[in-house]
Coordinates of C-alpha atoms and ligand atoms in Angstrom, one line a residue:
Chain A
M1305 CA -22.6 -11.6 -12.3
K1306 CA -20.4 -14.1 -10.4
S1307 CA -20.4 -15.2 -6.8
V1308 CA -16.8 -15.0 -5.4
L1309 CA -15.2 -16.0 -2.1
V1310 CA -12.1 -14.1 -1.1
I1311 CA -10.1 -15.5 1.8
G1312 CA -7.4 -13.3 3.1
I1313 CA -7.8 -9.5 2.8
G1314 CA -4.2 -8.4 2.4
R1315 CA -3.4 -5.9 -0.3
F1316 CA -4.0 -8.4 -3.1
G1317 CA -7.3 -9.5 -1.5
Y1318 CA -8.4 -5.9 -0.9
H1319 CA -7.8 -4.8 -4.5
L1320 CA -9.5 -8.0 -5.8
I1321 CA -12.6 -7.1 -3.8
D1322 CA -12.4 -3.5 -5.1
Q1323 CA -12.4 -4.6 -8.7
L1324 CA -15.0 -7.3 -8.2
N1325 CA -17.3 -4.8 -6.5
K1326 CA -17.0 -2.4 -9.5
A1327 CA -17.9 -5.4 -11.7
G1328 CA -21.1 -5.9 -9.7
D1329 CA -20.2 -9.4 -8.5
E1330 CA -21.5 -11.0 -5.3
I1331 CA -18.6 -11.2 -2.8
M1332 CA -18.0 -13.0 0.5
A1333 CA -14.9 -11.8 2.3
V1334 CA -13.2 -14.0 5.0
D1335 CA -10.2 -13.1 7.2
S1336 CA -9.1 -14.1 10.7
S1337 CA -8.6 -10.5 11.5
E1338 CA -11.5 -8.1 12.1
E1339 CA -9.2 -5.1 11.2
R1340 CA -8.8 -6.6 7.7
I1341 CA -12.5 -7.1 7.2
N1342 CA -13.6 -3.6 8.2
P1343 CA -12.2 -1.7 5.2
V1344 CA -14.1 -3.9 2.8
L1345 CA -17.5 -4.0 4.5
G1346 CA -18.9 -1.5 2.1
M1347 CA -17.8 -3.5 -0.9
V1348 CA -18.9 -7.0 -0.1
T1349 CA -22.2 -8.9 0.1
S1350 CA -21.2 -10.7 3.3
S1351 CA -18.2 -11.3 5.5
L1352 CA -17.0 -13.6 8.1
I1353 CA -14.2 -13.6 10.6
G1354 CA -12.6 -17.0 11.1
D1355 CA -9.6 -19.3 10.6
A1356 CA -9.6 -20.7 7.0
T1357 CA -7.5 -23.6 8.0
D1358 CA -10.3 -24.9 10.3
E1359 CA -12.2 -27.6 8.4
N1360 CA -15.5 -26.9 10.2
F1361 CA -15.3 -23.2 9.4
I1362 CA -14.6 -24.0 5.7
K1363 CA -17.6 -26.4 5.6
S1364 CA -19.9 -23.7 7.1
L1365 CA -19.2 -21.4 4.1
G1366 CA -20.9 -23.6 1.5
V1367 CA -18.0 -23.1 -0.9
S1368 CA -19.5 -25.1 -3.7
N1369 CA -22.0 -22.2 -4.2
F1370 CA -19.2 -19.8 -5.3
D1371 CA -18.1 -19.6 -9.0
V1372 CA -14.5 -18.8 -7.9
C1373 CA -12.7 -19.0 -4.6
F1374 CA -9.5 -17.0 -4.1
V1375 CA -6.9 -17.8 -1.4
A1376 CA -5.1 -14.5 -0.9
I1377 CA -3.3 -15.5 2.3
G1378 CA 0.2 -14.1 1.8
D1379 CA 3.0 -14.9 4.0
K1380 CA 2.0 -18.0 5.9
F1381 CA 2.4 -20.6 3.2
Q1382 CA 1.2 -23.5 5.3
S1383 CA -2.1 -21.7 5.9
S1384 CA -2.4 -20.9 2.2
L1385 CA -1.8 -24.6 1.2
E1386 CA -4.2 -26.0 3.9
T1387 CA -6.9 -23.5 2.9
T1388 CA -6.5 -24.3 -0.8
S1389 CA -6.7 -28.0 -0.1
L1390 CA -9.8 -27.7 2.1
L1391 CA -11.6 -25.6 -0.4
K1392 CA -11.2 -28.3 -3.1
E1393 CA -12.0 -31.2 -0.8
N1394 CA -15.2 -29.4 0.1
G1395 CA -16.4 -28.9 -3.4
A1396 CA -15.1 -25.5 -4.6
K1397 CA -15.6 -25.3 -8.3
Y1398 CA -12.5 -23.1 -9.1
V1399 CA -9.7 -22.2 -6.8
V1400 CA -7.2 -19.4 -7.5
A1401 CA -4.3 -19.4 -5.0
R1402 CA -1.8 -16.7 -4.5
A1403 CA 1.9 -17.9 -4.3
S1404 CA 4.5 -15.8 -2.5
R1405 CA 7.5 -17.9 -3.6
S1406 CA 8.0 -19.7 -7.0
V1407 CA 8.4 -23.0 -5.3
Q1408 CA 5.0 -22.8 -3.8
E1409 CA 3.3 -22.8 -7.2
K1410 CA 3.6 -26.6 -7.8
F1411 CA 2.5 -27.4 -4.3
L1412 CA -0.6 -25.3 -4.6
L1413 CA -1.5 -26.7 -8.0
R1414 CA -1.1 -30.3 -6.7
N1415 CA -3.2 -29.6 -3.7
G1416 CA -6.4 -28.0 -4.9
A1417 CA -5.5 -24.8 -6.9
D1418 CA -6.8 -24.7 -10.4
S1419 CA -4.7 -21.6 -11.0
V1420 CA -1.9 -19.7 -9.2
V1421 CA -1.1 -16.0 -9.3
F1422 CA 2.3 -14.7 -8.2
P1423 CA 2.1 -10.9 -8.4
E1424 CA 5.7 -10.2 -7.6
R1425 CA 7.1 -12.5 -10.3
Q1426 CA 4.4 -11.8 -12.9
L1427 CA 4.9 -8.0 -12.6
A1428 CA 8.7 -8.3 -12.5
E1429 CA 8.7 -10.2 -15.8
W1430 CA 6.4 -7.6 -17.4
S1431 CA 8.4 -4.7 -15.9
A1432 CA 11.7 -6.1 -17.2
I1433 CA 10.5 -6.2 -20.8
R1434 CA 8.3 -3.0 -20.6
Y1435 CA 11.1 -0.8 -19.2
C1436 CA 14.3 -2.4 -20.4
S1437 CA 14.0 -3.6 -23.9
A1438 CA 16.0 -1.7 -26.5
T1439 CA 13.2 -1.6 -29.0
V1440 CA 10.1 -2.8 -27.2
I1441 CA 8.0 0.1 -26.0
D1442 CA 5.3 -2.0 -24.5
Y1443 CA 4.6 -5.7 -24.2
L1444 CA 1.8 -7.9 -23.3
E1445 CA 2.1 -11.6 -23.0
Y1446 CA -0.8 -13.5 -24.4
P1447 CA -1.7 -17.1 -23.4
G1448 CA -0.3 -19.9 -25.6
D1449 CA 3.0 -18.4 -26.8
Y1450 CA 1.4 -15.3 -28.5
S1451 CA 2.4 -11.8 -27.6
I1452 CA 1.7 -8.2 -28.4
F1453 CA 4.6 -5.9 -28.8
E1454 CA 4.8 -2.2 -29.4
V1455 CA 8.1 -1.6 -31.1
K1456 CA 10.0 0.8 -33.3
V1457 CA 9.2 -0.1 -36.9
P1458 CA 11.6 -2.8 -38.1
K1459 CA 14.3 -1.2 -40.4
A1460 CA 13.4 -3.7 -43.1
W1461 CA 9.8 -2.3 -43.3
I1462 CA 10.7 1.3 -43.8
G1463 CA 9.6 2.6 -47.2
K1464 CA 7.5 -0.4 -47.9
S1465 CA 3.7 -0.9 -47.6
L1466 CA 1.7 -3.4 -45.6
V1467 CA 0.6 -5.2 -48.8
D1468 CA 4.2 -5.3 -50.2
L1469 CA 5.5 -6.9 -47.0
G1470 CA 2.6 -9.4 -46.8
I1471 CA 2.3 -8.7 -43.1
R1472 CA -0.6 -11.0 -42.6
N1473 CA -0.2 -13.7 -45.2
K1474 CA 3.6 -14.0 -45.3
L1475 CA 4.8 -12.8 -41.9
H1476 CA 1.8 -14.1 -40.0
L1477 CA 1.6 -10.9 -38.0
N1478 CA -1.4 -8.8 -37.1
I1479 CA -0.8 -5.0 -36.9
L1480 CA -3.1 -3.6 -34.2
S1481 CA -2.0 0.0 -34.6
I1482 CA 0.7 2.3 -36.1
R1483 CA 1.8 5.3 -34.2
R1484 CA 3.0 8.3 -36.2
D1485 CA 4.0 11.5 -34.5
G1486 CA 2.4 10.3 -31.3
N1487 CA -1.0 9.5 -32.8
P1488 CA -2.2 5.9 -32.9
I1489 CA -3.8 4.9 -36.2
L1490 CA -6.1 1.9 -36.0
E1491 CA -7.5 1.8 -39.5
F1492 CA -4.9 2.0 -42.2
P1493 CA -5.1 1.1 -45.9
A1494 CA -3.1 -1.8 -47.2
D1495 CA -1.0 0.5 -49.3
M1496 CA 0.1 2.6 -46.4
V1497 CA 3.9 2.9 -46.4
F1498 CA 5.9 2.7 -43.1
M1499 CA 8.2 5.6 -42.3
E1500 CA 11.2 6.1 -40.1
G1501 CA 10.0 7.1 -36.6
D1502 CA 6.8 5.0 -36.8
T1503 CA 6.1 2.6 -34.0
V1504 CA 3.9 -0.4 -34.6
T1505 CA 1.8 -2.6 -32.2
V1506 CA 2.0 -6.2 -33.4
F1507 CA 0.2 -9.4 -32.4
G1508 CA 1.4 -12.8 -33.4
A1509 CA 3.1 -16.0 -32.4
D1510 CA 6.3 -15.5 -30.4
K1511 CA 8.4 -17.3 -33.0
D1512 CA 7.1 -15.0 -35.8
L1513 CA 7.5 -11.9 -33.7
K1514 CA 11.1 -12.8 -32.8
K1515 CA 11.8 -13.5 -36.5
H1516 CA 10.4 -10.3 -38.0
L1517 CA 10.7 -7.6 -35.4
D1518 CA 14.0 -6.2 -34.2
L1519 CA 13.4 -7.3 -30.7
N1520 CA 16.8 -7.1 -29.1
Y1521 CA 16.0 -9.1 -26.1
Chain B
M1399 CA 21.3 -4.4 -24.2
K1400 CA 20.5 -2.1 -21.3
S1401 CA 22.3 -1.2 -18.2
V1402 CA 20.0 -1.5 -15.2
L1403 CA 20.3 -0.8 -11.5
V1404 CA 18.1 -2.8 -9.1
I1405 CA 17.9 -1.6 -5.5
G1406 CA 16.2 -4.0 -3.1
I1407 CA 16.4 -7.7 -3.8
G1408 CA 13.1 -8.9 -2.4
R1409 CA 10.9 -11.2 -4.5
F1410 CA 10.1 -8.5 -7.0
G1411 CA 13.8 -7.4 -7.3
Y1412 CA 14.9 -11.1 -7.5
H1413 CA 12.6 -11.9 -10.4
L1414 CA 13.4 -8.7 -12.2
I1415 CA 17.0 -9.6 -12.1
D1416 CA 16.2 -13.1 -13.3
Q1417 CA 14.3 -11.8 -16.3
L1418 CA 16.9 -9.1 -17.1
N1419 CA 19.6 -11.6 -17.0
K1420 CA 17.8 -13.8 -19.5
A1421 CA 17.5 -10.7 -21.8
G1422 CA 21.3 -10.3 -21.6
D1423 CA 21.2 -6.9 -19.8
E1424 CA 24.0 -5.5 -17.7
I1425 CA 22.8 -5.4 -14.1
M1426 CA 24.0 -3.9 -10.8
A1427 CA 22.3 -5.3 -7.7
V1428 CA 22.2 -3.3 -4.5
D1429 CA 20.8 -4.3 -1.1
S1430 CA 21.6 -3.6 2.5
S1431 CA 21.6 -7.3 3.3
E1432 CA 24.3 -9.7 2.1
E1433 CA 21.9 -12.6 2.3
R1434 CA 19.7 -11.0 -0.3
I1435 CA 22.7 -10.3 -2.7
N1436 CA 24.1 -13.9 -2.6
P1437 CA 21.3 -15.6 -4.5
V1438 CA 21.7 -13.2 -7.5
L1439 CA 25.5 -13.1 -7.7
G1440 CA 25.4 -15.5 -10.7
M1441 CA 23.0 -13.3 -12.6
V1442 CA 24.4 -9.8 -12.2
T1443 CA 27.4 -7.9 -13.6
S1444 CA 28.2 -6.3 -10.2
S1445 CA 26.7 -6.0 -6.8
L1446 CA 27.1 -3.8 -3.7
I1447 CA 26.0 -4.0 -0.2
G1448 CA 24.9 -0.7 1.3
D1449 CA 22.2 1.6 2.5
A1450 CA 20.4 3.2 -0.5
T1451 CA 19.1 6.1 1.7
D1452 CA 22.6 7.2 2.2
E1453 CA 23.4 10.0 -0.2
N1454 CA 27.1 9.3 -0.4
F1455 CA 26.4 5.7 -1.2
I1456 CA 24.0 6.6 -4.0
K1457 CA 26.5 9.2 -5.4
S1458 CA 29.2 6.4 -5.5
L1459 CA 27.0 4.3 -7.8
G1460 CA 27.2 6.6 -10.8
V1461 CA 23.5 6.3 -11.3
S1462 CA 23.4 8.5 -14.4
N1463 CA 25.2 5.6 -16.3
F1464 CA 22.2 3.3 -16.0
D1465 CA 19.4 3.3 -18.6
V1466 CA 16.8 2.4 -15.9
C1467 CA 17.0 2.3 -12.1
F1468 CA 14.5 0.2 -10.1
V1469 CA 13.6 0.8 -6.5
A1470 CA 12.3 -2.5 -5.3
I1471 CA 12.4 -1.8 -1.5
G1472 CA 9.1 -3.2 -0.3
D1473 CA 7.8 -2.6 3.1
K1474 CA 9.7 0.4 4.3
F1475 CA 8.0 3.2 2.5
Q1476 CA 10.2 6.0 3.8
S1477 CA 13.3 4.2 2.5
S1478 CA 11.6 3.6 -0.8
L1479 CA 10.7 7.3 -1.1
E1480 CA 14.1 8.6 0.0
T1481 CA 16.0 6.3 -2.4
T1482 CA 13.7 7.3 -5.3
S1483 CA 14.3 10.9 -4.6
L1484 CA 18.1 10.5 -4.2
L1485 CA 18.3 8.7 -7.5
K1486 CA 16.6 11.5 -9.5
E1487 CA 18.5 14.2 -7.7
N1488 CA 21.7 12.4 -8.7
G1489 CA 21.0 12.2 -12.4
A1490 CA 19.1 8.9 -12.8
K1491 CA 17.6 8.9 -16.3
Y1492 CA 14.6 6.8 -15.6
V1493 CA 13.4 5.6 -12.2
V1494 CA 10.8 2.8 -11.7
A1495 CA 9.6 2.6 -8.1
R1496 CA 7.6 -0.2 -6.5
A1497 CA 4.6 0.9 -4.4
S1498 CA 3.2 -1.3 -1.7
R1499 CA 0.1 0.8 -0.9
S1500 CA -2.0 2.8 -3.4
V1501 CA -1.5 6.0 -1.5
Q1502 CA 2.3 5.7 -2.1
E1503 CA 2.0 6.0 -5.8
K1504 CA 1.5 9.8 -5.9
F1505 CA 4.3 10.4 -3.4
L1506 CA 6.7 8.4 -5.5
L1507 CA 5.7 10.1 -8.7
R1508 CA 6.1 13.5 -7.2
N1509 CA 9.5 12.6 -5.7
G1510 CA 11.5 11.2 -8.5
A1511 CA 9.7 8.2 -9.9
D1512 CA 9.0 8.2 -13.7
S1513 CA 6.8 5.2 -13.3
V1514 CA 5.4 3.2 -10.5
V1515 CA 4.5 -0.5 -10.3
F1516 CA 2.2 -2.0 -7.7
P1517 CA 2.2 -5.8 -8.2
E1518 CA -0.6 -6.6 -5.7
R1519 CA -3.1 -4.2 -7.2
Q1520 CA -2.2 -4.7 -10.9
L1521 CA -2.4 -8.4 -10.6
A1522 CA -5.6 -8.2 -8.5
E1523 CA -7.3 -6.2 -11.2
W1524 CA -6.2 -8.5 -13.9
S1525 CA -7.2 -11.6 -11.8
A1526 CA -10.7 -10.2 -11.1
I1527 CA -11.5 -9.8 -14.8
R1528 CA -9.6 -12.9 -15.9
Y1529 CA -11.3 -15.3 -13.5
C1530 CA -14.6 -13.7 -12.7
S1531 CA -16.2 -12.2 -15.8
A1532 CA -19.2 -14.0 -17.1
T1533 CA -18.2 -13.9 -20.7
V1534 CA -14.6 -12.7 -20.7
I1535 CA -12.2 -15.6 -20.9
D1536 CA -9.1 -13.6 -20.9
Y1537 CA -8.2 -9.9 -20.8
L1538 CA -5.3 -7.6 -21.3
E1539 CA -5.4 -4.0 -20.6
Y1540 CA -3.6 -1.9 -23.2
P1541 CA -2.3 1.6 -22.7
G1542 CA -4.6 4.4 -23.6
D1543 CA -8.0 2.9 -23.1
Y1544 CA -7.6 0.0 -25.5
S1545 CA -8.0 -3.6 -24.4
I1546 CA -7.9 -7.1 -25.7
F1547 CA -10.7 -9.4 -24.7
E1548 CA -11.1 -13.1 -25.4
V1549 CA -14.9 -13.6 -25.2
K1550 CA -17.6 -15.9 -26.2
V1551 CA -18.8 -14.8 -29.6
P1552 CA -21.4 -12.1 -29.2
K1553 CA -24.9 -13.5 -30.0
A1554 CA -25.5 -10.9 -32.6
W1555 CA -22.6 -12.2 -34.7
I1556 CA -23.6 -15.8 -34.9
G1557 CA -24.5 -16.9 -38.4
K1558 CA -22.9 -13.8 -39.9
S1559 CA -19.5 -13.3 -41.6
L1560 CA -16.8 -10.8 -40.7
V1561 CA -17.4 -8.8 -43.9
D1562 CA -21.2 -8.8 -43.3
L1563 CA -20.6 -7.4 -39.8
G1564 CA -18.1 -4.8 -40.9
I1565 CA -15.9 -5.7 -38.0
R1566 CA -13.1 -3.4 -38.9
N1567 CA -14.8 -0.6 -40.8
K1568 CA -18.1 -0.3 -38.9
L1569 CA -17.4 -1.7 -35.4
H1570 CA -13.8 -0.5 -35.3
L1571 CA -12.6 -3.8 -33.8
N1572 CA -9.7 -6.0 -34.7
I1573 CA -10.1 -9.7 -34.4
L1574 CA -6.8 -11.3 -33.4
S1575 CA -8.0 -14.9 -33.4
I1576 CA -11.1 -17.1 -33.4
R1577 CA -11.1 -20.2 -31.4
R1578 CA -13.2 -23.1 -32.7
D1579 CA -13.3 -26.5 -30.9
G1580 CA -10.2 -25.4 -28.9
N1581 CA -8.1 -24.5 -31.9
P1582 CA -7.0 -20.8 -32.4
I1583 CA -7.3 -19.6 -35.9
L1584 CA -5.2 -16.6 -36.7
E1585 CA -5.8 -16.3 -40.5
F1586 CA -9.4 -16.4 -41.5
P1587 CA -11.1 -15.3 -44.7
A1588 CA -13.5 -12.3 -44.6
D1589 CA -16.4 -14.5 -45.5
M1590 CA -15.9 -16.8 -42.5
V1591 CA -19.2 -17.2 -40.6
F1592 CA -19.2 -17.1 -36.8
M1593 CA -20.7 -20.2 -35.1
E1594 CA -22.2 -20.8 -31.7
G1595 CA -19.4 -22.0 -29.4
D1596 CA -16.7 -19.9 -31.0
T1597 CA -14.7 -17.6 -28.9
V1598 CA -13.0 -14.5 -30.3
T1599 CA -10.1 -12.5 -29.2
V1600 CA -10.7 -8.8 -30.0
F1601 CA -8.6 -5.7 -29.8
G1602 CA -10.1 -2.2 -29.8
A1603 CA -11.0 1.0 -27.9
D1604 CA -12.7 0.2 -24.6
K1605 CA -15.8 2.1 -25.7
D1606 CA -16.2 0.0 -28.9
L1607 CA -15.5 -3.2 -27.0
K1608 CA -18.2 -2.4 -24.4
K1609 CA -20.6 -1.5 -27.2
H1610 CA -20.3 -4.6 -29.4
L1611 CA -19.2 -7.4 -27.1
D1612 CA -21.5 -9.0 -24.5
L1613 CA -19.1 -8.0 -21.7
N1614 CA -21.2 -8.4 -18.6
Y1615 CA -18.9 -6.6 -16.4
Ligands
ATP1290 N1 -5.7 -19.0 8.7 C1 -6.2 -17.8 8.2 N2 -7.5 -17.7 8.0 C2 -8.0 -16.5 7.5 N3 -7.3 -15.4 7.2 C3 -5.9 -15.6 7.3 C4 -5.3 -16.7 7.8 N4 -4.0 -16.5 7.8 C5 -3.8 -15.3 7.4 N5 -4.9 -14.7 7.1 C6 -5.1 -13.4 6.5 O1 -4.6 -13.3 5.2 C7 -4.4 -11.9 4.9 C8 -3.2 -11.8 4.0 O2 -2.0 -12.2 4.6 P1 -0.7 -11.4 4.8 O3 -1.1 -10.0 5.1 O4 0.2 -12.1 5.6 O5 -0.1 -11.4 3.4 P2 0.6 -10.4 2.4 O6 1.6 -11.2 1.7 O7 1.0 -9.2 3.1 O8 -0.6 -10.1 1.5 P3 -0.6 -9.0 0.3 O9 0.7 -9.1 -0.3 O10 -1.8 -9.4 -0.5 O11 -0.8 -7.7 1.1 C9 -4.2 -11.2 6.3 O12 -5.2 -10.2 6.3 C10 -4.4 -12.3 7.3 O13 -5.2 -11.9 8.4
ATP1291 N1 17.8 1.3 2.9 C1 17.9 0.2 2.1 N2 19.0 0.1 1.3 C2 19.2 -1.0 0.5 N3 18.3 -2.1 0.5 C3 17.2 -2.0 1.4 C4 17.0 -0.9 2.2 N4 15.8 -1.1 2.9 C5 15.4 -2.3 2.5 N5 16.2 -2.9 1.6 C6 16.1 -4.2 1.0 O1 15.0 -4.2 0.1 C7 14.6 -5.5 -0.1 C8 13.1 -5.7 -0.3 O2 12.4 -5.2 0.8 P1 11.4 -6.1 1.6 O3 11.8 -7.5 1.6 O4 11.0 -5.4 2.9 O5 10.1 -5.9 0.7 P2 9.0 -6.9 0.2 O6 7.8 -6.1 0.1 O7 9.0 -8.2 0.9 O8 9.5 -7.1 -1.2 P3 9.0 -8.1 -2.3 O9 7.5 -8.0 -2.2 O10 9.5 -7.7 -3.6 O11 9.4 -9.5 -1.8 C9 15.1 -6.3 1.1 O12 16.0 -7.3 0.6 C10 15.9 -5.3 1.9 O13 17.1 -5.8 2.5

């Protein structure tokens, strides 16, 4: 169970609290508007109405007691930057700040943010690949240049078995599941032969995925 | 290469176009404001300024020619709903609409959207688990109740090998990588023994992950 401070109860802050509450975490919600605090009263341990850019107010929160502090102030970038900076200066262990423009990211990271989220861009990148790749059916980016792709089985694999292809040892790929006629198969023998119409979910380093899957993107 | 229509060039629409352009897709950008169109002129095949809630304007776009149509109109829900509906009525093959409140999702899906994205909520859910779980270091939700977790090695696994534990056959889990002293290992022998301090990245059905990993959330 973690202790989390959420400053700014816009849509991102609201859904963050909803999820943290389901996880059983201890949550303090802060916003300058009472109207924003009211909908989350039933989901948080405590809440305060105040201006997060006010140093005395931030000091009064005892921010070093929280495992993570989120700055989810959306549109007013200066407020977001000032709040992030104040949190770090006053001992916050880990600060996650939400950016609303790409350019804000570097300023937030240089001024107290340990990590930055940018929902509009992160979801746009995921959506572009998820909905618009010729062969990619689904896609998850994995930290450190690894990804997971669900793709139509590469033409070069049809009629061959996993062991023939040396999927793990030679291609350095990990097959998570094979979908045949709509049903995902998670445990498959090494001599299982790929067929036309199969889709495969594959994990591996981006360079290996691009090399061996027909990615068309 | 796909042909994509993006209506509404806010932040989500802008970053969508940026990603689609990198993928080499054919893109038409539409917005009612010239100021929004200008920054993407270098990234799109064609662009038009117009009101997407105007049926004649939508008819003039030949929407059935696009593989995917995105409605990325943010704040004005009625415009978003009307545009989504008009696209489907005029033959759009696949419509992805962006919601800006949870309640909008069902309306969009009932009125022409094949899929809905809601960046603020999707990223909030991911952030809550990514930054606030006691043992989860990273997390990706996978369609159909499967997930990938990077977690501290479960206590019950320490000192035992993969084959002893029957990770694949008995626990129905797939280990994507093991991280030891900061280095991710993707190819490991079945007799490799887990050690204190290891972290493991595991793919499997949510019920199996909850059962066998110390998830604490
Ligand atoms: N100085 C401040 N101190 C505390 N709360 C603040 C401050 N400035 C703004 N807020 C709060 O931050 C919240 C989120 O900001 P806002 O609604 O502008 O962003 P948004 O981009 O719409 O957010 P989202 O996209 O998450 O919905 C608001 O509830 C607002 O009251
Ligand atoms: N009827 C319409 N026809 C065409 N474009 C429209 C229409 N209504 C709004 N737009 C455009 O949609 C774009 C996105 O809308 P808006 O900026 O309100 O949303 P937003 O929530 O801020 O988006 P984002 O979060 O993606 O930045 C704007 O560029 C706006 O000009």
